[in-house]
PDB file of C-alpha atoms in Angstrom:
ATOM      1  CA  MET A  11      53.385-143.186   1.391  1.00  0.00           C
ATOM      2  CA  GLY A  12      55.869-144.471  -1.105  1.00  0.00           C
ATOM      3  CA  HIS A  13      55.252-148.053   0.002  1.00  0.00           C
ATOM      4  CA  VAL A  14      51.522-147.866  -0.653  1.00  0.00           C
ATOM      5  CA  LEU A  15      51.646-148.068  -4.437  1.00  0.00           C
ATOM      6  CA  THR A  16      54.504-149.319  -6.545  1.00  0.00           C
ATOM      7  CA  ASN A  17      55.198-149.228 -10.257  1.00  0.00           C
ATOM      8  CA  GLY A  18      52.807-152.108 -10.788  1.00  0.00           C
ATOM      9  CA  ALA A  19      49.888-150.414  -9.056  1.00  0.00           C
ATOM     10  CA  ALA A  20      46.732-149.224 -10.745  1.00  0.00           C
ATOM     11  CA  THR A  21      46.733-145.875 -12.466  1.00  0.00           C
ATOM     12  CA  LEU A  22      44.177-143.137 -11.952  1.00  0.00           C
ATOM     13  CA  THR A  23      42.044-144.224 -14.892  1.00  0.00           C
ATOM     14  CA  GLU A  24      42.720-147.946 -14.397  1.00  0.00           C
ATOM     15  CA  THR A  25      43.446-148.199 -18.130  1.00  0.00           C
ATOM     16  CA  GLY A  26      47.134-147.457 -18.073  1.00  0.00           C
ATOM     17  CA  ALA A  27      49.594-149.448 -20.095  1.00  0.00           C
ATOM     18  CA  GLU A  28      53.050-150.287 -18.836  1.00  0.00           C
ATOM     19  CA  ARG A  29      55.462-147.358 -18.851  1.00  0.00           C
ATOM     20  CA  SER A  30      57.737-148.984 -21.406  1.00  0.00           C
ATOM     21  CA  ALA A  31      54.853-149.912 -23.706  1.00  0.00           C
ATOM     22  CA  SER A  32      54.189-146.411 -25.038  1.00  0.00           C
ATOM     23  CA  LEU A  33      56.011-143.325 -26.210  1.00  0.00           C
ATOM     24  CA  LEU A  34      54.355-141.172 -23.556  1.00  0.00           C
ATOM     25  CA  GLY A  35      55.086-143.568 -20.718  1.00  0.00           C
ATOM     26  CA  ALA A  36      58.817-142.778 -20.720  1.00  0.00           C
ATOM     27  CA  LEU A  37      58.340-139.008 -20.448  1.00  0.00           C
ATOM     28  CA  ASP A  38      58.960-136.970 -17.322  1.00  0.00           C
ATOM     29  CA  PRO A  39      55.671-136.800 -15.347  1.00  0.00           C
ATOM     30  CA  ARG A  40      56.226-133.085 -14.779  1.00  0.00           C
ATOM     31  CA  ALA A  41      56.303-132.486 -18.529  1.00  0.00           C
ATOM     32  CA  ARG A  42      53.087-134.447 -18.952  1.00  0.00           C
ATOM     33  CA  ILE A  43      51.311-132.490 -16.212  1.00  0.00           C
ATOM     34  CA  LEU A  44      52.395-129.131 -17.616  1.00  0.00           C
ATOM     35  CA  ALA A  45      51.457-130.221 -21.141  1.00  0.00           C
ATOM     36  CA  ALA A  46      47.998-131.295 -19.984  1.00  0.00           C
ATOM     37  CA  LEU A  47      47.496-127.998 -18.144  1.00  0.00           C
ATOM     38  CA  THR A  48      48.545-125.754 -21.017  1.00  0.00           C
ATOM     39  CA  TYR A  49      46.684-127.876 -23.544  1.00  0.00           C
ATOM     40  CA  GLY A  50      43.471-127.741 -21.506  1.00  0.00           C
ATOM     41  CA  ILE A  51      43.662-123.957 -21.066  1.00  0.00           C
ATOM     42  CA  THR A  52      44.304-123.464 -24.787  1.00  0.00           C
ATOM     43  CA  VAL A  53      41.464-125.728 -25.915  1.00  0.00           C
ATOM     44  CA  VAL A  54      38.977-124.063 -23.551  1.00  0.00           C
ATOM     45  CA  ALA A  55      39.919-120.699 -25.072  1.00  0.00           C
ATOM     46  CA  LEU A  56      39.120-121.875 -28.636  1.00  0.00           C
ATOM     47  CA  ASP A  57      35.866-120.730 -30.248  1.00  0.00           C
ATOM     48  CA  THR A  58      35.771-122.015 -33.817  1.00  0.00           C
ATOM     49  CA  LEU A  59      34.635-125.423 -35.035  1.00  0.00           C
ATOM     50  CA  PRO A  60      37.759-126.174 -37.167  1.00  0.00           C
ATOM     51  CA  ALA A  61      40.091-125.425 -34.246  1.00  0.00           C
ATOM     52  CA  LEU A  62      38.065-127.570 -31.829  1.00  0.00           C
ATOM     53  CA  THR A  63      37.914-130.392 -34.363  1.00  0.00           C
ATOM     54  CA  LEU A  64      41.694-130.196 -34.728  1.00  0.00           C
ATOM     55  CA  ALA A  65      42.035-130.258 -30.921  1.00  0.00           C
ATOM     56  CA  LEU A  66      39.950-133.430 -30.711  1.00  0.00           C
ATOM     57  CA  THR A  67      42.088-134.953 -33.470  1.00  0.00           C
ATOM     58  CA  LEU A  68      45.237-134.153 -31.480  1.00  0.00           C
ATOM     59  CA  SER A  69      43.716-135.769 -28.385  1.00  0.00           C
ATOM     60  CA  LEU A  70      42.939-138.908 -30.376  1.00  0.00           C
ATOM     61  CA  THR A  71      46.532-138.878 -31.645  1.00  0.00           C
ATOM     62  CA  LEU A  72      47.757-138.779 -28.045  1.00  0.00           C
ATOM     63  CA  LEU A  73      45.496-141.732 -27.308  1.00  0.00           C
ATOM     64  CA  ALA A  74      47.073-143.681 -30.168  1.00  0.00           C
ATOM     65  CA  LEU A  75      50.580-142.874 -28.892  1.00  0.00           C
ATOM     66  CA  SER A  76      49.763-143.776 -25.291  1.00  0.00           C
ATOM     67  CA  GLY A  77      49.181-147.484 -25.830  1.00  0.00           C
ATOM     68  CA  LEU A  78      45.848-147.375 -23.959  1.00  0.00           C
ATOM     69  CA  PRO A  79      42.987-149.644 -25.072  1.00  0.00           C
ATOM     70  CA  ALA A  80      41.008-147.305 -27.314  1.00  0.00           C
ATOM     71  CA  GLY A  81      37.604-148.898 -26.755  1.00  0.00           C
ATOM     72  CA  ARG A  82      37.765-148.844 -22.982  1.00  0.00           C
ATOM     73  CA  THR A  83      39.193-145.332 -22.836  1.00  0.00           C
ATOM     74  CA  LEU A  84      36.603-143.892 -25.214  1.00  0.00           C
ATOM     75  CA  LYS A  85      33.884-145.612 -23.174  1.00  0.00           C
ATOM     76  CA  ARG A  86      35.109-143.720 -20.118  1.00  0.00           C
ATOM     77  CA  VAL A  87      35.014-140.478 -22.084  1.00  0.00           C
ATOM     78  CA  ALA A  88      31.441-141.302 -23.094  1.00  0.00           C
ATOM     79  CA  MET A  89      30.569-141.745 -19.415  1.00  0.00           C
ATOM     80  CA  VAL A  90      31.786-138.205 -18.814  1.00  0.00           C
ATOM     81  CA  ASP A  91      29.639-137.012 -21.724  1.00  0.00           C
ATOM     82  CA  GLY A  92      26.606-138.427 -19.935  1.00  0.00           C
ATOM     83  CA  PHE A  93      26.915-135.705 -17.288  1.00  0.00           C
ATOM     84  CA  ILE A  94      26.712-132.867 -19.822  1.00  0.00           C
ATOM     85  CA  LEU A  95      24.358-134.468 -22.344  1.00  0.00           C
ATOM     86  CA  PHE A  96      21.250-132.946 -20.745  1.00  0.00           C
ATOM     87  CA  MET A  97      22.776-129.464 -20.834  1.00  0.00           C
ATOM     88  CA  LEU A  98      23.835-129.867 -24.460  1.00  0.00           C
ATOM     89  CA  ALA A  99      20.342-130.989 -25.414  1.00  0.00           C
ATOM     90  CA  LEU A 100      18.837-127.843 -23.861  1.00  0.00           C
ATOM     91  CA  LEU A 101      21.242-125.345 -25.414  1.00  0.00           C
ATOM     92  CA  PRO A 102      19.473-125.133 -28.805  1.00  0.00           C
ATOM     93  CA  PHE A 103      16.279-124.158 -26.954  1.00  0.00           C
ATOM     94  CA  THR A 104      17.889-121.607 -24.614  1.00  0.00           C
ATOM     95  CA  VAL A 105      20.288-119.744 -26.920  1.00  0.00           C
ATOM     96  CA  PRO A 106      18.500-117.168 -29.093  1.00  0.00           C
ATOM     97  CA  GLY A 107      19.097-117.136 -32.834  1.00  0.00           C
ATOM     98  CA  ASP A 108      17.804-118.438 -36.162  1.00  0.00           C
ATOM     99  CA  PRO A 109      15.206-121.165 -35.539  1.00  0.00           C
ATOM    100  CA  MET A 110      15.750-124.709 -36.870  1.00  0.00           C
ATOM    101  CA  PHE A 111      12.465-126.238 -35.698  1.00  0.00           C
ATOM    102  CA  THR A 112       9.925-125.840 -32.932  1.00  0.00           C
ATOM    103  CA  LEU A 113       9.237-128.440 -30.237  1.00  0.00           C
ATOM    104  CA  PHE A 114       6.114-127.992 -28.084  1.00  0.00           C
ATOM    105  CA  GLY A 115       6.176-124.300 -28.866  1.00  0.00           C
ATOM    106  CA  TYR A 116       9.871-123.839 -28.050  1.00  0.00           C
ATOM    107  CA  PRO A 117      12.120-122.899 -30.999  1.00  0.00           C
ATOM    108  CA  ALA A 118      15.549-124.503 -31.345  1.00  0.00           C
ATOM    109  CA  SER A 119      18.216-122.205 -32.804  1.00  0.00           C
ATOM    110  CA  TRP A 120      21.160-122.946 -35.039  1.00  0.00           C
ATOM    111  CA  GLN A 121      23.342-120.820 -32.769  1.00  0.00           C
ATOM    112  CA  GLY A 122      22.378-122.984 -29.788  1.00  0.00           C
ATOM    113  CA  LEU A 123      23.244-126.136 -31.726  1.00  0.00           C
ATOM    114  CA  ALA A 124      26.632-124.656 -32.673  1.00  0.00           C
ATOM    115  CA  ARG A 125      27.303-123.781 -29.033  1.00  0.00           C
ATOM    116  CA  ALA A 126      26.396-127.316 -27.942  1.00  0.00           C
ATOM    117  CA  ILE A 127      28.752-128.800 -30.550  1.00  0.00           C
ATOM    118  CA  ASP A 128      31.556-126.468 -29.411  1.00  0.00           C
ATOM    119  CA  ILE A 129      31.107-127.448 -25.758  1.00  0.00           C
ATOM    120  CA  GLY A 130      30.959-131.138 -26.635  1.00  0.00           C
ATOM    121  CA  LEU A 131      34.152-130.990 -28.696  1.00  0.00           C
ATOM    122  CA  THR A 132      35.940-128.969 -26.008  1.00  0.00           C
ATOM    123  CA  ALA A 133      34.942-131.330 -23.199  1.00  0.00           C
ATOM    124  CA  ASN A 134      35.916-134.462 -25.114  1.00  0.00           C
ATOM    125  CA  ALA A 135      39.258-133.050 -26.270  1.00  0.00           C
ATOM    126  CA  VAL A 136      40.256-131.876 -22.782  1.00  0.00           C
ATOM    127  CA  VAL A 137      39.038-134.960 -20.913  1.00  0.00           C
ATOM    128  CA  LEU A 138      40.700-137.340 -23.352  1.00  0.00           C
ATOM    129  CA  ALA A 139      44.018-135.459 -23.143  1.00  0.00           C
ATOM    130  CA  LEU A 140      43.873-135.457 -19.336  1.00  0.00           C
ATOM    131  CA  MET A 141      43.152-139.175 -19.240  1.00  0.00           C
ATOM    132  CA  VAL A 142      46.076-139.910 -21.553  1.00  0.00           C
ATOM    133  CA  LEU A 143      48.664-137.529 -20.093  1.00  0.00           C
ATOM    134  CA  VAL A 144      47.766-137.492 -16.383  1.00  0.00           C
ATOM    135  CA  GLY A 145      45.326-140.350 -15.872  1.00  0.00           C
ATOM    136  CA  THR A 146      47.939-142.973 -16.698  1.00  0.00           C
ATOM    137  CA  LEU A 147      50.285-141.769 -13.953  1.00  0.00           C
ATOM    138  CA  GLU A 148      50.457-143.764 -10.754  1.00  0.00           C
ATOM    139  CA  PRO A 149      49.058-141.750  -7.825  1.00  0.00           C
ATOM    140  CA  VAL A 150      52.369-141.681  -5.957  1.00  0.00           C
ATOM    141  CA  THR A 151      54.254-140.606  -9.093  1.00  0.00           C
ATOM    142  CA  LEU A 152      51.658-137.903  -9.711  1.00  0.00           C
ATOM    143  CA  GLY A 153      52.026-136.674  -6.135  1.00  0.00           C
ATOM    144  CA  HIS A 154      55.814-136.560  -6.388  1.00  0.00           C
ATOM    145  CA  ALA A 155      55.614-134.705  -9.705  1.00  0.00           C
ATOM    146  CA  LEU A 156      53.182-132.143  -8.266  1.00  0.00           C
ATOM    147  CA  HIS A 157      55.498-131.662  -5.296  1.00  0.00           C
ATOM    148  CA  ARG A 158      58.427-131.052  -7.658  1.00  0.00           C
ATOM    149  CA  LEU A 159      56.272-128.452  -9.432  1.00  0.00           C
ATOM    150  CA  ARG A 160      55.979-126.550  -6.133  1.00  0.00           C
ATOM    151  CA  VAL A 161      52.343-127.453  -5.482  1.00  0.00           C
ATOM    152  CA  PRO A 162      51.594-126.952  -1.735  1.00  0.00           C
ATOM    153  CA  GLU A 163      52.408-130.075   0.251  1.00  0.00           C
ATOM    154  CA  THR A 164      49.025-130.039   1.992  1.00  0.00           C
ATOM    155  CA  LEU A 165      47.211-130.326  -1.337  1.00  0.00           C
ATOM    156  CA  VAL A 166      49.550-133.094  -2.467  1.00  0.00           C
ATOM    157  CA  HIS A 167      48.943-135.007   0.767  1.00  0.00           C
ATOM    158  CA  LEU A 168      45.185-134.658   0.392  1.00  0.00           C
ATOM    159  CA  MET A 169      45.306-135.879  -3.203  1.00  0.00           C
ATOM    160  CA  MET A 170      47.462-138.897  -2.408  1.00  0.00           C
ATOM    161  CA  PHE A 171      45.414-139.952   0.625  1.00  0.00           C
ATOM    162  CA  THR A 172      42.152-139.429  -1.256  1.00  0.00           C
ATOM    163  CA  VAL A 173      43.233-141.591  -4.190  1.00  0.00           C
ATOM    164  CA  ARG A 174      44.545-144.277  -1.853  1.00  0.00           C
ATOM    165  CA  TYR A 175      41.544-144.490   0.476  1.00  0.00           C
ATOM    166  CA  ILE A 176      38.654-144.164  -1.943  1.00  0.00           C
ATOM    167  CA  GLU A 177      39.066-147.881  -2.604  1.00  0.00           C
ATOM    168  CA  VAL A 178      39.420-148.578   1.132  1.00  0.00           C
ATOM    169  CA  LEU A 179      36.111-146.839   1.844  1.00  0.00           C
ATOM    170  CA  ARG A 180      34.502-148.680  -1.041  1.00  0.00           C
ATOM    171  CA  GLU A 181      35.564-152.025   0.425  1.00  0.00           C
ATOM    172  CA  GLU A 182      34.200-150.938   3.829  1.00  0.00           C
ATOM    173  CA  TYR A 183      30.889-150.045   2.181  1.00  0.00           C
ATOM    174  CA  LEU A 184      30.701-153.422   0.455  1.00  0.00           C
ATOM    175  CA  ARG A 185      31.341-155.216   3.762  1.00  0.00           C
ATOM    176  CA  LEU A 186      28.574-153.278   5.494  1.00  0.00           C
ATOM    177  CA  ARG A 187      26.167-153.902   2.609  1.00  0.00           C
ATOM    178  CA  ALA A 188      26.980-157.615   2.705  1.00  0.00           C
ATOM    179  CA  ALA A 189      26.284-157.648   6.458  1.00  0.00           C
ATOM    180  CA  MET A 190      22.933-155.960   5.867  1.00  0.00           C
ATOM    181  CA  LYS A 191      21.980-158.525   3.211  1.00  0.00           C
ATOM    182  CA  VAL A 192      22.925-161.412   5.492  1.00  0.00           C
ATOM    183  CA  ARG A 193      20.520-159.977   8.091  1.00  0.00           C
ATOM    184  CA  GLY A 194      17.714-159.989   5.536  1.00  0.00           C
ATOM    185  CA  PHE A 195      17.730-156.340   4.525  1.00  0.00           C
ATOM    186  CA  ARG A 196      16.084-155.607   1.194  1.00  0.00           C
ATOM    187  CA  PRO A 197      16.048-151.981   0.006  1.00  0.00           C
ATOM    188  CA  GLY A 198      12.717-150.402  -0.756  1.00  0.00           C
ATOM    189  CA  THR A 199      10.847-147.097  -0.759  1.00  0.00           C
ATOM    190  CA  ASN A 200       9.984-147.069   2.929  1.00  0.00           C
ATOM    191  CA  TRP A 201      11.182-145.412   6.126  1.00  0.00           C
ATOM    192  CA  HIS A 202      12.956-148.558   7.275  1.00  0.00           C
ATOM    193  CA  SER A 203      15.152-148.540   4.170  1.00  0.00           C
ATOM    194  CA  TYR A 204      15.869-144.824   4.530  1.00  0.00           C
ATOM    195  CA  ARG A 205      16.863-145.255   8.174  1.00  0.00           C
ATOM    196  CA  SER A 206      19.030-148.256   7.294  1.00  0.00           C
ATOM    197  CA  PHE A 207      20.908-146.350   4.617  1.00  0.00           C
ATOM    198  CA  GLY A 208      21.309-143.457   7.056  1.00  0.00           C
ATOM    199  CA  TYR A 209      22.832-145.852   9.594  1.00  0.00           C
ATOM    200  CA  LEU A 210      25.068-147.222   6.809  1.00  0.00           C
ATOM    201  CA  VAL A 211      26.426-143.770   5.947  1.00  0.00           C
ATOM    202  CA  GLY A 212      26.885-142.921   9.614  1.00  0.00           C
ATOM    203  CA  MET A 213      28.749-146.166  10.305  1.00  0.00           C
ATOM    204  CA  MET A 214      31.019-145.545   7.312  1.00  0.00           C
ATOM    205  CA  MET A 215      31.877-142.098   8.673  1.00  0.00           C
ATOM    206  CA  VAL A 216      32.583-143.499  12.147  1.00  0.00           C
ATOM    207  CA  ARG A 217      34.819-146.234  10.747  1.00  0.00           C
ATOM    208  CA  ALA A 218      36.556-143.743   8.461  1.00  0.00           C
ATOM    209  CA  ILE A 219      37.399-141.566  11.475  1.00  0.00           C
ATOM    210  CA  GLU A 220      38.662-144.571  13.424  1.00  0.00           C
ATOM    211  CA  ARG A 221      40.757-145.715  10.461  1.00  0.00           C
ATOM    212  CA  SER A 222      42.227-142.234  10.009  1.00  0.00           C
ATOM    213  CA  GLU A 223      43.246-142.133  13.692  1.00  0.00           C
ATOM    214  CA  ARG A 224      44.924-145.536  13.417  1.00  0.00           C
ATOM    215  CA  LEU A 225      46.636-144.430  10.215  1.00  0.00           C
ATOM    216  CA  LEU A 226      47.911-141.220  11.797  1.00  0.00           C
ATOM    217  CA  GLY A 227      49.304-143.173  14.743  1.00  0.00           C
ATOM    218  CA  ALA A 228      51.019-145.666  12.441  1.00  0.00           C
ATOM    219  CA  MET A 229      52.556-142.865  10.374  1.00  0.00           C
ATOM    220  CA  LYS A 230      53.875-141.109  13.467  1.00  0.00           C
ATOM    221  CA  CYS A 231      55.404-144.354  14.678  1.00  0.00           C
ATOM    222  CA  ARG A 232      57.245-144.561  11.377  1.00  0.00           C
ATOM    223  CA  GLY A 233      58.626-141.055  11.770  1.00  0.00           C
ATOM    224  CA  PHE A 234      56.205-139.076   9.589  1.00  0.00           C
ATOM    225  CA  SER A 235      56.688-135.357  10.232  1.00  0.00           C
ATOM    226  CA  GLY A 236      54.421-133.832   7.602  1.00  0.00           C
ATOM    227  CA  ARG A 237      57.041-133.802   4.859  1.00  0.00           C
ATOM    228  CA  ILE A 238      57.008-135.806   1.637  1.00  0.00           C
ATOM    229  CA  VAL A 239      59.939-138.171   1.331  1.00  0.00           C
ATOM    230  CA  LEU A 240      60.640-138.534  -2.376  1.00  0.00           C
ATOM    231  CA  LEU A 241      61.586-142.013  -3.523  1.00  0.00           C
ATOM    232  CA  GLN A 242      62.551-141.064  -7.075  1.00  0.00           C
ATOM    233  CA  GLU A 243      64.237-138.231  -8.929  1.00  0.00           C
ATOM    234  CA  PHE A 244      62.870-136.734 -12.126  1.00  0.00           C
ATOM    235  CA  ARG A 245      65.272-135.731 -14.867  1.00  0.00           C
ATOM    236  CA  THR A 246      64.510-133.821 -18.024  1.00  0.00           C
ATOM    237  CA  THR A 247      65.747-135.657 -21.110  1.00  0.00           C
ATOM    238  CA  ARG A 248      65.926-134.854 -24.801  1.00  0.00           C
ATOM    239  CA  ALA A 249      62.659-136.707 -25.285  1.00  0.00           C
ATOM    240  CA  ASP A 250      60.985-134.395 -22.755  1.00  0.00           C
ATOM    241  CA  THR A 251      62.366-131.327 -24.520  1.00  0.00           C
ATOM    242  CA  LEU A 252      61.206-132.622 -27.898  1.00  0.00           C
ATOM    243  CA  PHE A 253      57.772-133.406 -26.435  1.00  0.00           C
ATOM    244  CA  ALA A 254      57.502-129.866 -25.027  1.00  0.00           C
ATOM    245  CA  LEU A 255      58.421-128.367 -28.399  1.00  0.00           C
ATOM    246  CA  VAL A 256      55.857-130.534 -30.199  1.00  0.00           C
ATOM    247  CA  VAL A 257      53.149-129.554 -27.717  1.00  0.00           C
ATOM    248  CA  LEU A 258      54.067-125.881 -28.101  1.00  0.00           C
ATOM    249  CA  ALA A 259      53.881-126.175 -31.891  1.00  0.00           C
ATOM    250  CA  CYS A 260      50.473-127.838 -31.646  1.00  0.00           C
ATOM    251  CA  LEU A 261      49.170-125.098 -29.351  1.00  0.00           C
ATOM    252  CA  ILE A 262      50.405-122.421 -31.754  1.00  0.00           C
ATOM    253  CA  ALA A 263      48.724-124.254 -34.632  1.00  0.00           C
ATOM    254  CA  LEU A 264      45.440-124.430 -32.700  1.00  0.00           C
ATOM    255  CA  ALA A 265      45.579-120.716 -31.932  1.00  0.00           C
ATOM    256  CA  ALA A 266      46.400-119.903 -35.559  1.00  0.00           C
ATOM    257  CA  VAL A 267      43.498-121.977 -36.904  1.00  0.00           C
ATOM    258  CA  ASP A 268      41.145-120.407 -34.377  1.00  0.00           C
ATOM    259  CA  LEU A 269      42.190-116.878 -35.331  1.00  0.00           C
ATOM    260  CA  THR A 270      41.930-117.667 -39.055  1.00  0.00           C
ATOM    261  CA  TRP A 271      38.367-118.945 -38.860  1.00  0.00           C
ATOM    262  CA  ARG A 272      36.976-116.233 -36.586  1.00  0.00           C
TER     263      ARG A 272
END
């Protein structure tokens, strides 16, 4: 699959800067993946507001060092917040504690508000760090790095094919929708619309199966035997070592702040 995406291809978040345009872009992808993993685990384990605030500050610092467009990246983080906003709004009313106010007979507690703030800070810090450290990697580079980290090849294959063919399926969907519009289809709240969308999903599945069979045949013709052929070698440099030490120091600082304020 090395020919599918090259160094100029889109990154996972589609906001990635060029590798040479940022300090993080020149780092070993394996170091970035491990840093994101350890950072995420550490931040999730934090409980105090000062430590979580510091974690979010560190994530914003990574964003500044990455060379990503801040506005567009933060907008994507806000889109993620939309999925948990409803839960955060309900926490003050579901966590028992000292009441702040009462809404329609339901008291909202200060403890619930604190829990909602903690979850919001944790989610934003982790998501932003993942977008900066891992989301700016090209899918093929990410797959090669995961393979070098001894991740099972089957999982790496699934990840690489999924990233590659999400856009292919999207284009197939757009073609089918365009064909439906040409034939006069207008969606509505009726059985005809429901049946039409059912046929659309079914046709996408049929075409996806046919495409996968053609793809498998083409890969076998090119000698694919189920093994990943690596097109690049990763080498640990002094910059990677320095980055690992800085990340370790930051994690120790987060843990120390969290323990101090408990």
